[in-house]
Short mmCIF file of C-alpha atoms in Angstrom, two decimals:
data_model
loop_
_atom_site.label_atom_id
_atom_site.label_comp_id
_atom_site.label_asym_id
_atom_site.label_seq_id
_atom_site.Cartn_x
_atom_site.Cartn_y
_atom_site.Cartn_z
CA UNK A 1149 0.00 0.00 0.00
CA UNK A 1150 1.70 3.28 -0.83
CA UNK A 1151 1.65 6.30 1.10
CA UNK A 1152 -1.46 8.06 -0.54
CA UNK A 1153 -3.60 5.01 0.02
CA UNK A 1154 -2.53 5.05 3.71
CA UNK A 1155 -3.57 7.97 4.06
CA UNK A 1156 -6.95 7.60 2.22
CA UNK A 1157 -7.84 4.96 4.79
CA UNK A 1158 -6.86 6.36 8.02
CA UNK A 1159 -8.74 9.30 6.79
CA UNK A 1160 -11.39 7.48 5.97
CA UNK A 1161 -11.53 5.81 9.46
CA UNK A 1162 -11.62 9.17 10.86
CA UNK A 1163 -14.60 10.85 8.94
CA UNK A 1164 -17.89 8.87 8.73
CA UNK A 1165 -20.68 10.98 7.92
CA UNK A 1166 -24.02 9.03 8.88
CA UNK A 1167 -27.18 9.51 7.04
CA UNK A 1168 -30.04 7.96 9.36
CA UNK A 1169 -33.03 6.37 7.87
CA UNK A 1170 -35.92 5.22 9.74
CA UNK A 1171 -37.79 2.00 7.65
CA UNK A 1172 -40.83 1.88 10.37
CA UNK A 1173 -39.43 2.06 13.31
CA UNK A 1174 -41.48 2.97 16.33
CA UNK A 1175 -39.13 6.05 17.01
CA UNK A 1176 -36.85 4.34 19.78
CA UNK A 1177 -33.90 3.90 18.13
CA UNK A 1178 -33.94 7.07 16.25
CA UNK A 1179 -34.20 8.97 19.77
CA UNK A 1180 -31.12 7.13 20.69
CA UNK A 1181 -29.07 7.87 17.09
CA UNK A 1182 -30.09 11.56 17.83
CA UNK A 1183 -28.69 11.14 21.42
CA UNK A 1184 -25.60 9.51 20.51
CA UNK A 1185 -24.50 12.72 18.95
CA UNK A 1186 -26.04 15.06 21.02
CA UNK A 1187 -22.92 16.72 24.03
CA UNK A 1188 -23.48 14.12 26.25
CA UNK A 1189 -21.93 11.10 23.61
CA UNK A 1190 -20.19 13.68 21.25
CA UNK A 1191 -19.99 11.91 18.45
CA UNK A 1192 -18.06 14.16 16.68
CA UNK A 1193 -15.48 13.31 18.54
CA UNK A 1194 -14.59 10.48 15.91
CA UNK A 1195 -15.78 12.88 13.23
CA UNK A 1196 -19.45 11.51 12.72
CA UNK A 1197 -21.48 14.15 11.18
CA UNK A 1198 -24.66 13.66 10.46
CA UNK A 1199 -25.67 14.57 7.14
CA UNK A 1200 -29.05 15.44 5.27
CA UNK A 1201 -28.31 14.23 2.18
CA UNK A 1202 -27.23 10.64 1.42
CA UNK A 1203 -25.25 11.80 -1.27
CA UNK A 1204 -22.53 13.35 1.67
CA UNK A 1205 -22.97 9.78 3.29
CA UNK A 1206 -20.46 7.27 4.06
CA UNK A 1207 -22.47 5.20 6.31
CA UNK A 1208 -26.44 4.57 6.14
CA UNK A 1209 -27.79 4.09 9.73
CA UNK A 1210 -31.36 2.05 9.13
CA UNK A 1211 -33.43 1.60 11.73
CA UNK A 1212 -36.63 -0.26 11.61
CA UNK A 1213 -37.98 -3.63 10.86
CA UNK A 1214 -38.66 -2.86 7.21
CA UNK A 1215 -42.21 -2.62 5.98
CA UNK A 1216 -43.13 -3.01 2.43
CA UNK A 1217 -43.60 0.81 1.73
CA UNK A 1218 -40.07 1.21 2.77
CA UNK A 1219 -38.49 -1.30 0.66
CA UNK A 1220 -37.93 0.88 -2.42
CA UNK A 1221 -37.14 3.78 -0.54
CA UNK A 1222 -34.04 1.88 1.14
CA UNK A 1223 -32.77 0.54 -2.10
CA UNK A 1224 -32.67 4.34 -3.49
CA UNK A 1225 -31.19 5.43 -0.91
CA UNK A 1226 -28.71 2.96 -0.72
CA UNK A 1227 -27.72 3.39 -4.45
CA UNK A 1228 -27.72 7.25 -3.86
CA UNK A 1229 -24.80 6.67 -1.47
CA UNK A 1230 -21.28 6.79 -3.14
CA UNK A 1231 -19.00 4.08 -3.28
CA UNK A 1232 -17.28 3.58 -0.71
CA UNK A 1233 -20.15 3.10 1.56
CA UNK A 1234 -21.06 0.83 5.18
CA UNK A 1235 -24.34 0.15 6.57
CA UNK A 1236 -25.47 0.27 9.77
CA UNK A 1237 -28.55 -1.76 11.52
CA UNK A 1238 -29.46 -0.31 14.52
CA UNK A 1239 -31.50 -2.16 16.45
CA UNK A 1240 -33.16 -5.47 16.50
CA UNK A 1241 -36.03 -4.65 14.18
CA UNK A 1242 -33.46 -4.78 11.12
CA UNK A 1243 -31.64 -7.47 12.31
CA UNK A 1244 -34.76 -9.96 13.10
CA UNK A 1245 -37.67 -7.98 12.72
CA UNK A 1246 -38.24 -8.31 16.11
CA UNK A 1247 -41.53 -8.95 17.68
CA UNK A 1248 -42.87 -8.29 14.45
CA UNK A 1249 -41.57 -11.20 13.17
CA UNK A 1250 -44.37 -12.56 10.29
CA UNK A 1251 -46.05 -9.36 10.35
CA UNK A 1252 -47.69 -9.67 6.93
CA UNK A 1253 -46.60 -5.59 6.04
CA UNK A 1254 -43.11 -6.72 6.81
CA UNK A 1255 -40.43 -7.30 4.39
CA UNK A 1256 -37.65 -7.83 6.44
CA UNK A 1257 -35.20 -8.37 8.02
CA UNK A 1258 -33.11 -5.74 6.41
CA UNK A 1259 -29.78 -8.08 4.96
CA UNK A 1260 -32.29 -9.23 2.55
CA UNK A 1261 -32.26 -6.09 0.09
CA UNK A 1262 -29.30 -4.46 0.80
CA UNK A 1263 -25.88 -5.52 2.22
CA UNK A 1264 -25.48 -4.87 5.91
CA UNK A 1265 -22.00 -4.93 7.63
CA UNK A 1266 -22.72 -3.69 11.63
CA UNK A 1267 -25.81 -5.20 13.11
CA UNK A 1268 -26.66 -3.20 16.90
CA UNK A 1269 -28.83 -5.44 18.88
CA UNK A 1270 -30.73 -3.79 21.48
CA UNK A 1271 -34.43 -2.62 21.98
CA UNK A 1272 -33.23 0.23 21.40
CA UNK A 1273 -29.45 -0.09 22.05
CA UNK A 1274 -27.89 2.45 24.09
CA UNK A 1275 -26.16 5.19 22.59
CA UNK A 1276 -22.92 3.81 23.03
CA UNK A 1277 -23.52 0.91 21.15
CA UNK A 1278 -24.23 2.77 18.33
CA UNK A 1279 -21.47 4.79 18.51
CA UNK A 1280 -19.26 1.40 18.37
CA UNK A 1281 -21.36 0.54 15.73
CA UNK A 1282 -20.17 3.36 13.67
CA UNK A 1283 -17.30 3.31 14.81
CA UNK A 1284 -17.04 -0.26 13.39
CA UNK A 1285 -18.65 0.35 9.97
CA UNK A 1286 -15.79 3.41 9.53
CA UNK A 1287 -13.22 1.06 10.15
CA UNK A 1288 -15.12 -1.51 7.81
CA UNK A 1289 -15.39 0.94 5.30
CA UNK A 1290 -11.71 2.34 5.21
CA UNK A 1291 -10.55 -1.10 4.14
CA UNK A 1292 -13.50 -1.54 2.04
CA UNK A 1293 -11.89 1.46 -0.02
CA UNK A 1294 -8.48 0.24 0.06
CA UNK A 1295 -10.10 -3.03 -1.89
CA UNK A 1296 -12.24 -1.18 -4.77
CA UNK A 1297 -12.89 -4.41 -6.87
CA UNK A 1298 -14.09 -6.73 -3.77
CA UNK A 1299 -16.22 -3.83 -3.17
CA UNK A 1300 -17.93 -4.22 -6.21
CA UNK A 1301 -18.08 -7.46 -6.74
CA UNK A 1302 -19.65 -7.46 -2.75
CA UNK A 1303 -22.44 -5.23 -3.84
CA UNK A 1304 -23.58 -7.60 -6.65
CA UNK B 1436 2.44 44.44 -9.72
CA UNK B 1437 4.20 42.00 -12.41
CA UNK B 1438 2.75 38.71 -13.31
CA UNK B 1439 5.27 36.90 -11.21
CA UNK B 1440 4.11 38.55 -8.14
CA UNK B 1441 0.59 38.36 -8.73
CA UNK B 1442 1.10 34.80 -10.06
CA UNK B 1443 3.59 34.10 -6.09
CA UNK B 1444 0.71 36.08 -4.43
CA UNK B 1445 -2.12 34.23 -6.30
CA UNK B 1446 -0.02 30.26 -5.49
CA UNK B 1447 1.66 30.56 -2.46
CA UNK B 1448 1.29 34.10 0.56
CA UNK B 1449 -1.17 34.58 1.05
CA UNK B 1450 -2.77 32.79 -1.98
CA UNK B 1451 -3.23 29.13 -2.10
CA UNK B 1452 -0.74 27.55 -0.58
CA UNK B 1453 -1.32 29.69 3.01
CA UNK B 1454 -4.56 29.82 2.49
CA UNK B 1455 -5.95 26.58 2.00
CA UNK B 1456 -4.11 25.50 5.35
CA UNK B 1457 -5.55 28.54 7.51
CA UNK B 1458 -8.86 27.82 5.54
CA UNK B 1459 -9.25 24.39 6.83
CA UNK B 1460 -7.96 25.51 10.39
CA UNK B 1461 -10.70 28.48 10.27
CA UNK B 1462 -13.55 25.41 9.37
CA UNK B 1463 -11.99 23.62 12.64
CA UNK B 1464 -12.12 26.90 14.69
CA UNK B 1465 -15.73 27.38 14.05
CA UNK B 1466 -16.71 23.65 14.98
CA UNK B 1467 -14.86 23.66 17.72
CA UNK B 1468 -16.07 26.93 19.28
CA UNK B 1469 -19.51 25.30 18.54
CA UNK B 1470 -18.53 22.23 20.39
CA UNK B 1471 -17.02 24.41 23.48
CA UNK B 1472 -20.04 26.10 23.69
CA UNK B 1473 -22.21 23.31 24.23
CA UNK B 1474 -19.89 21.49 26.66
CA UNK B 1475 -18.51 18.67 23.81
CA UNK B 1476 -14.36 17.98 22.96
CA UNK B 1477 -15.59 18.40 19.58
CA UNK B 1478 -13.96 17.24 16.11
CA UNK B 1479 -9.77 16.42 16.92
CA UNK B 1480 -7.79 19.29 14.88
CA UNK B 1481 -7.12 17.93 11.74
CA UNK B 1482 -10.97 17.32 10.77
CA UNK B 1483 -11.36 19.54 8.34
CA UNK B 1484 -8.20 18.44 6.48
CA UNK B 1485 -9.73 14.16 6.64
CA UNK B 1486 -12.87 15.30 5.53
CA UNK B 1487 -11.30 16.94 2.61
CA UNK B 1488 -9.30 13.62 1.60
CA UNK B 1489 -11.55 11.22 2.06
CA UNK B 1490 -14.51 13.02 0.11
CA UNK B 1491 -11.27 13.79 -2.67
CA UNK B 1492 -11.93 9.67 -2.36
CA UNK B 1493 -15.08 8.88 -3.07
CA UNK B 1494 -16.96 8.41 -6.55
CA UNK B 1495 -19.29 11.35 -8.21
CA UNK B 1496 -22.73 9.66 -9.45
CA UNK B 1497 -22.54 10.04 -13.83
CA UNK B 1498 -24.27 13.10 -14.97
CA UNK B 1499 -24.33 14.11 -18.55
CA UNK B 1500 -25.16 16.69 -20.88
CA UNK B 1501 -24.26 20.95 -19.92
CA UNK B 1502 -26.46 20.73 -16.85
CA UNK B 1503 -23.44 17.85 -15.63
CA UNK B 1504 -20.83 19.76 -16.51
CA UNK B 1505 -22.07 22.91 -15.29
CA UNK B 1506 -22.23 20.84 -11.84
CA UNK B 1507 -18.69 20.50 -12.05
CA UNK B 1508 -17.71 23.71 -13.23
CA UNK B 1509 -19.34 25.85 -10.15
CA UNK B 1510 -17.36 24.17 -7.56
CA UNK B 1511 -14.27 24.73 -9.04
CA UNK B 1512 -15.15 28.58 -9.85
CA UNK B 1513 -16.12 28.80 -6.47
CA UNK B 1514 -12.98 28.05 -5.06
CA UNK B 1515 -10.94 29.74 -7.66
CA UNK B 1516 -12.36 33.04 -7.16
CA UNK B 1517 -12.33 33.01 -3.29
CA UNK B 1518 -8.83 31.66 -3.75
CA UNK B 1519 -8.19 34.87 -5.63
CA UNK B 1520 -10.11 37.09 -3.54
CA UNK B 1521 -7.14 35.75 -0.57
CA UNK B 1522 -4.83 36.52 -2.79
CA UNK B 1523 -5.18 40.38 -2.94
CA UNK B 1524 -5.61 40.61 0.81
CA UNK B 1525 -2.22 43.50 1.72
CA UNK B 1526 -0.89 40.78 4.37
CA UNK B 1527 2.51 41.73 4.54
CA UNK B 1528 3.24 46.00 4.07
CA UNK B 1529 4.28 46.98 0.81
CA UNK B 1530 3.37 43.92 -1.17
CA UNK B 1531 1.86 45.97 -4.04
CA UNK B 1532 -1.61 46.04 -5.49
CA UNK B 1533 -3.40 48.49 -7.97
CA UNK B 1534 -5.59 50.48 -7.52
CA UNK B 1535 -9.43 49.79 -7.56
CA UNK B 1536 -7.83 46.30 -6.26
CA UNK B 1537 -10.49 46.43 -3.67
CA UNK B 1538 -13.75 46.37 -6.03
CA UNK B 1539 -11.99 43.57 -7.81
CA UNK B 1540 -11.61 42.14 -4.37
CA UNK B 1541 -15.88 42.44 -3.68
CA UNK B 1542 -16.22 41.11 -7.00
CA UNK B 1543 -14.26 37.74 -6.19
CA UNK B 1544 -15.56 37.61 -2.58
CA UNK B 1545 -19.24 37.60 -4.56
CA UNK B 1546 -18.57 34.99 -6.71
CA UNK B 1547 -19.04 31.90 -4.40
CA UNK B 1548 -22.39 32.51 -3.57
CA UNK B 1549 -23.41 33.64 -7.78
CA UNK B 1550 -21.94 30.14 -8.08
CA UNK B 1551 -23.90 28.48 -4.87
CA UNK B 1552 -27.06 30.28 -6.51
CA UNK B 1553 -26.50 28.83 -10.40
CA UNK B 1554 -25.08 24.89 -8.90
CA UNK B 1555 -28.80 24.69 -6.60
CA UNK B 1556 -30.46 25.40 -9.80
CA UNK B 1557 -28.45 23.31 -11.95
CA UNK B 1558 -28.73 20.35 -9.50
CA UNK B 1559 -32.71 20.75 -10.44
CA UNK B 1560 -33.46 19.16 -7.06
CA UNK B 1561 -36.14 20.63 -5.40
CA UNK B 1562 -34.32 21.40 -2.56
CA UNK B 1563 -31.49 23.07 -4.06
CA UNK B 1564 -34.11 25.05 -6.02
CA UNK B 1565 -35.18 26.32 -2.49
CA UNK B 1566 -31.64 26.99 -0.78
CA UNK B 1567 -30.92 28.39 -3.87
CA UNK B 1568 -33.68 31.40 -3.98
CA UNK B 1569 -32.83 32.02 -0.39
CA UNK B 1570 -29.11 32.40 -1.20
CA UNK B 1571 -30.41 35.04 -3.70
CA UNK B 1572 -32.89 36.70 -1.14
CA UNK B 1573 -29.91 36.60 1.06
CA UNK B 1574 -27.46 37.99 -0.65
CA UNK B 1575 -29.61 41.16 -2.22
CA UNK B 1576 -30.39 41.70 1.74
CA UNK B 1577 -26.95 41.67 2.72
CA UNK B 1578 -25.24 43.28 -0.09
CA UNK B 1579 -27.05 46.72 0.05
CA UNK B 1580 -25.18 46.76 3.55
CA UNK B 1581 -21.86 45.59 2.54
CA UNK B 1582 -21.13 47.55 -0.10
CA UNK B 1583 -22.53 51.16 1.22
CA UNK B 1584 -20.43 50.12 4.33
CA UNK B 1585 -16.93 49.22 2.16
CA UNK B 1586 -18.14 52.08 0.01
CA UNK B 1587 -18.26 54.78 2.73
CA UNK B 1588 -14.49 53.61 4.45
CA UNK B 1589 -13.10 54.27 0.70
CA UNK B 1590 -14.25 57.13 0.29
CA UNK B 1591 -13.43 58.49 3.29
CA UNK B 1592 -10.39 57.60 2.86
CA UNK B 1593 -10.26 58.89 -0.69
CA UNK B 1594 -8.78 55.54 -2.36
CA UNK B 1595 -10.32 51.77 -3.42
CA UNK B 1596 -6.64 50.56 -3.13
CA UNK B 1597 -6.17 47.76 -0.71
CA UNK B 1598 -2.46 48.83 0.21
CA UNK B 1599 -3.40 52.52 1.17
CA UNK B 1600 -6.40 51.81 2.89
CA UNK B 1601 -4.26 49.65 5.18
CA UNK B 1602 -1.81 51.92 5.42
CA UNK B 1603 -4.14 54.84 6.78
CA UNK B 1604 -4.57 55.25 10.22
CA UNK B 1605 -8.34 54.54 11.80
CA UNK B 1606 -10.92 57.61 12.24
CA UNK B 1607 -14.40 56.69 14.26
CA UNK B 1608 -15.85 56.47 10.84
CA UNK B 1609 -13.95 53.42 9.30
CA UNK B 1610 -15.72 51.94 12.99
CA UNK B 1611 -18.47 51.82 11.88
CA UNK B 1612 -18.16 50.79 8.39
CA UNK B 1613 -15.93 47.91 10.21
CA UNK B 1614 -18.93 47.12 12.32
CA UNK B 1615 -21.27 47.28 9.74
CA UNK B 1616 -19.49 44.67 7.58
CA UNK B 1617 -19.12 42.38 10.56
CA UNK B 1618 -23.14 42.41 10.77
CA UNK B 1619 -23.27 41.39 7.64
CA UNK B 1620 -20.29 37.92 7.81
CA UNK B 1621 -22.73 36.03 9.09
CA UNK B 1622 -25.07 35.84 6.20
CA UNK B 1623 -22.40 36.33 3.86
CA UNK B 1624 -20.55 32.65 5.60
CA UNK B 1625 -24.07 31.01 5.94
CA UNK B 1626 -23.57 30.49 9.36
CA UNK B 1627 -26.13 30.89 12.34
CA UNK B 1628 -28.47 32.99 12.47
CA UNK B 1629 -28.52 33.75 8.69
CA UNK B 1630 -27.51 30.18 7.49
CA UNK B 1631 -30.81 29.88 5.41
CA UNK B 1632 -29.88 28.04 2.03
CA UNK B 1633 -28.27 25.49 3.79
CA UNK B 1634 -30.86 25.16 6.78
CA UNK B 1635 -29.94 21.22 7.46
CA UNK B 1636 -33.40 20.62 9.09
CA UNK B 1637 -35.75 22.32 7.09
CA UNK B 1638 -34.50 21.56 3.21
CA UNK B 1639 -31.38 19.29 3.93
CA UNK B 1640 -28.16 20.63 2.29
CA UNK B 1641 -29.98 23.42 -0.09
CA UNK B 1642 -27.75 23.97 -2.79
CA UNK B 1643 -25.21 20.93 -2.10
CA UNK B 1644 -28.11 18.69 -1.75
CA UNK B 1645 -26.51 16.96 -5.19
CA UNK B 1646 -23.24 17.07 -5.09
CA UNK B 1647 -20.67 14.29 -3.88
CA UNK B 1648 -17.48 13.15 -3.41
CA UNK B 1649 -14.32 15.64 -4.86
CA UNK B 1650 -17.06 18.26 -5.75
CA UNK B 1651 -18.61 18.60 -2.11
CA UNK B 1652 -14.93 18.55 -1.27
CA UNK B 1653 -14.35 21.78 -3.18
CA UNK B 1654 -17.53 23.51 -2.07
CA UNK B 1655 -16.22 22.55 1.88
CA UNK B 1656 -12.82 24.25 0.80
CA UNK B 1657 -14.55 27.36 -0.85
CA UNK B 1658 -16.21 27.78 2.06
CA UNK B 1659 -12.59 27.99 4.26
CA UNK B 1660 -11.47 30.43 1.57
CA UNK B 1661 -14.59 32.81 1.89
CA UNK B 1662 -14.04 32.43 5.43
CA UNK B 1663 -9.89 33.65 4.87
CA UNK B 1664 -11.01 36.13 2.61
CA UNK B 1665 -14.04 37.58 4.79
CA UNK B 1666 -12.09 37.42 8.05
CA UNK B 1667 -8.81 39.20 6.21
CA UNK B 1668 -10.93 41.63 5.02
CA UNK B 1669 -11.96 42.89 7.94
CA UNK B 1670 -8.64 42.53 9.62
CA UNK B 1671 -6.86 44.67 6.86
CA UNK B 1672 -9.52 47.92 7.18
CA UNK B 1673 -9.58 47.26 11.15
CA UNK B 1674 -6.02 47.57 12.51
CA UNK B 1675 -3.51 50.19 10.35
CA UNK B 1676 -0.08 48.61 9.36
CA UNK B 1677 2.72 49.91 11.15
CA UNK B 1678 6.51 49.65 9.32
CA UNK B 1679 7.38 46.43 11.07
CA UNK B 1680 6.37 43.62 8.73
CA UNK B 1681 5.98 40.78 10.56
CA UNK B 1682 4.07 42.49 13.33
CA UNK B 1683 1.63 43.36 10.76
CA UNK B 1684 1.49 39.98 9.90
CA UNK B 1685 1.52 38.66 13.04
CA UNK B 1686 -1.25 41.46 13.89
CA UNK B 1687 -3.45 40.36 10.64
CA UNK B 1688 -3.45 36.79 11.76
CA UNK B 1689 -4.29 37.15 15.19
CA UNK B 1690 -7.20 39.20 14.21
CA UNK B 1691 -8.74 37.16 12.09
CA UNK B 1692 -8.59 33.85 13.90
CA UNK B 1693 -10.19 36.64 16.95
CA UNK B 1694 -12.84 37.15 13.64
CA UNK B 1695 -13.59 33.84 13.28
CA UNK B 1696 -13.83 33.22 17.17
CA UNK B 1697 -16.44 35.61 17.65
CA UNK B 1698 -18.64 34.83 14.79
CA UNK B 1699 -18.29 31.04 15.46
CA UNK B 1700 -19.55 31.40 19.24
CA UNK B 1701 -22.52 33.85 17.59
CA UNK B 1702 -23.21 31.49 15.12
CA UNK B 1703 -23.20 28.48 18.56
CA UNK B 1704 -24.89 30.90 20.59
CA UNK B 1705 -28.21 31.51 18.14
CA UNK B 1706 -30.95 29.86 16.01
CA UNK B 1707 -31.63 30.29 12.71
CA UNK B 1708 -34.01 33.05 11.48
CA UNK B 1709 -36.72 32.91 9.35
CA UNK B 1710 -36.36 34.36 5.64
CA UNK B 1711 -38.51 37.39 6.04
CA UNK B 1712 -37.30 38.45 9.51
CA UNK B 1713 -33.41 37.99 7.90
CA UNK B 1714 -34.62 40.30 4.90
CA UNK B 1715 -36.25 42.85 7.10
CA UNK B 1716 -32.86 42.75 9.44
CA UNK B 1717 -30.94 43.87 6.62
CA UNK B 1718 -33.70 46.01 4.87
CA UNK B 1719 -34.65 48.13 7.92
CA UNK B 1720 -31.47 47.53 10.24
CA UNK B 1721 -28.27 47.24 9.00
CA UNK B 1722 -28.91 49.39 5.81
CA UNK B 1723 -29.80 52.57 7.83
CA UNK B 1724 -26.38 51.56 10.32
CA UNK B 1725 -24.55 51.73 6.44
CA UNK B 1726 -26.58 54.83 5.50
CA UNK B 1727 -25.40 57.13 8.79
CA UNK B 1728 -21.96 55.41 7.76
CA UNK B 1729 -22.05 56.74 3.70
CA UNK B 1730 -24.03 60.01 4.98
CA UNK B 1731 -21.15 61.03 7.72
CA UNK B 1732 -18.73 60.47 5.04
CA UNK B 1733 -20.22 62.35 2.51
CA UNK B 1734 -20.87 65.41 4.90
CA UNK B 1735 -17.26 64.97 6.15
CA UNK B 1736 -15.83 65.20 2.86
CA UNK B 1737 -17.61 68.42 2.20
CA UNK B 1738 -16.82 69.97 5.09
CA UNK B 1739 -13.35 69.43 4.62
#
């Protein structure tokens, strides 16, 4: 790895915008996403910034157990995210669906549309767990970029 | 001035390569005097400059036809003309200029937000249609201001050159065309209160809503520059040079970071203001602060 690439990937480690997307949740975990980067967690201490568009996104925090309505909406937004890019589940609605499991609006759980690389458990998970979480997906994510072809051939 | 020293002023002090260093430590400043003021550590100093290399990283989404290219032509105006605008700042004494260099200097210093205006409408999302009309109510509002204030500390001074105005010692008058065009930094840097086209909340990323990648990455770095040029702006009409050179400098750069300080804990220390309250501030405000300025100059110079 030469020296530019180096430094593309720590700095890539060291900037993770989030772009949070809520695919029916009931509103628990986003309360905790917002908390994780309000003074008390400063999450801009690891340079998370939280971003309105997910074109600015690195990493797509979903929470939510999935509905049908939502399903489209996720895979746009997950294609409007530029390469190189890490998802986040927060929660366990996108990782099981929860105790909506066989809920006939459901289309989850959420690894079956789009790739997910961090799942945080928890009903909701605290604030710190997310915060590993991204902290996770950013480290995911810089080697991703180091490795553009795997990438590719990942998202297929 | 020769080409090579507008070309070593335009590249390297305090062009380019100064300024895109103080830009991204400027950006830094004003999140971390956010982040102080709400009791956070805040982003670790060299934030700005990994945010800048990693979105240098990342892929553009294909756009074709003028309205693509046009996308990629306004960042990089953007930052060329604010990187100019740094360029003609009178840092150190006797570093030349022309004169009328300090309309040229308003002219460049303008530029970034014509281009912020033309890239939301290019982007033809609906949001960037929004931040970009309020970028245009925005800067009509503050201009009026800005100009009659730069106006009235030129003419009272009797010269649009950079270098002399500098050079001049400071009357009560150039106060308050100073104070005046710190009233209006705020709107003219989007930040808090007047940072309406890019209201996150309420229409995402207005204008930027589109753009990715090494494109946002030059729109992050125009915005350092306009902060540079803004802050060295005020710095040059605010404290006179005296012969030493690098107390001047020392002087100019100390300033500035105190400019960016204090707008960065008013920008922490306020919410943002609705469109027609911002317009009325400037309308009814500021502009009759900048009229007593131009009128008191006018009358002066007649009396003398």
């Amino acid at each position: 790895m030469n020296l530019w690439s180096r430094l593309m990937c720590s700095c890539r480690r060291r900037s993770p915008w989030i772009f949070h997307m809520n695919s029916g949740s009931c509103n628990g975990c986003d309360i905790e996403l917002v908390a994780s980067l309000t003074p008390r967690y400063d999450a801009e201490q690891l340079g998370v910034r939280l971003e309105g568009s997910p074109r600015h996104a690195d990493i797509l925090c979903i929470t939510g157990p999935v509905t049908r309505n939502s399903v489209h909406a996720i895979e746009t937004v997950y294609g409007q995210v530029c390469s190189p890019k890490a998802v986040v589940a927060i929660g366990s609605c996108p990782a099981t669906t929860n105790v909506f499991i066989d809920s006939r609006v459901l289309d989850g759980p959420l690894n079956r549309h789009i790739p997910v690389d961090v799942f945080v458990p928890g009903c909701p998970p605290r604030p710190d767990a997310i915060l590993q979480g991204i902290a996770k997906a950013a480290e995911i994510l810089a080697e991703r970029g180091s490795r553009p072809l795997v990438n590719e051939e990942n998202q297929q | 001035m020769n080409l090579t020293i507008a070309l070593a002023r335009l590249l390297i002090f305090p062009g380019l390569l100064f300024a895109v260093p103080t830009a991204w430590f400027f950006l830094w400043v004003e999140r971390k005097a956010v982040a102080l003021m709400q009791q956070r550590i805040g982003p670790p100093f060299m934030q700005p400059f990994f945010d800048f290399i990693k979105l240098l990283g990342k892929t553009t989404p294909a756009r074709s036809g003028v309205s693509g290219l046009l996308m990629k032509a306004w960042p990089l105006l953007a930052v060329s003309a604010a990187a100019g605008a740094v360029g003609l700042l009178p840092v150190l004494p006797l570093s030349g200029g022309f004169q009328g260099d300090l309309v040229l200097l308003l002219a460049l210093m303008e530029l970034p937000s014509i281009c912020i205006i033309a890239a939301g409408f290019s982007s033809r999302s609906i949001f960037g249609e929004i931040g970009s009309a309020r970028e245009a109510v925005l800067t009509v509002s503050y201009n009026v201001v800005f100009l009659l204030a730069v106006v009235s500390i030129a003419v009272s001074q009797h010269t649009f050159r950079l270098e002399a105005l500098a050079q001049l010692p400071a009357s009560p008058l150039r106060w308050l065309g100073v104070l005046a065009i710190l009233v209006c930094l705020p709107a003219k840097l989007h930040i808090n209160p007047f940072s309406l086209p890019n209201a996150e909340q309420e229409i995402y990323s207005g204008p930027m809503i589109e753009y990715a990648g090494p494109e946002l990455a030059m729109w992050e770095l125009s915005h350092g520059l306009e902060w540079v040029a803004a802050a060295g702006l005020v710095a040059t009409l605010a404290v006179p040079h005296f012969a030493a050179g690098w107390i001047d400098s020392l002087l100019f750069v100390s300033l500035s970071f105190g400019i960016v300080l204090l707008l960065s804990v008013l920008a922490a220390a306020t919410a943002r203001l609705a469109i027609d309250t911002t317009a009325r501030f400037y309308w009814r405000c500021a502009l009759m602060f900048a009229g007593l300025a131009i009128a008191s100059t006018l009358l002066m110079r007649l009396r003398a």
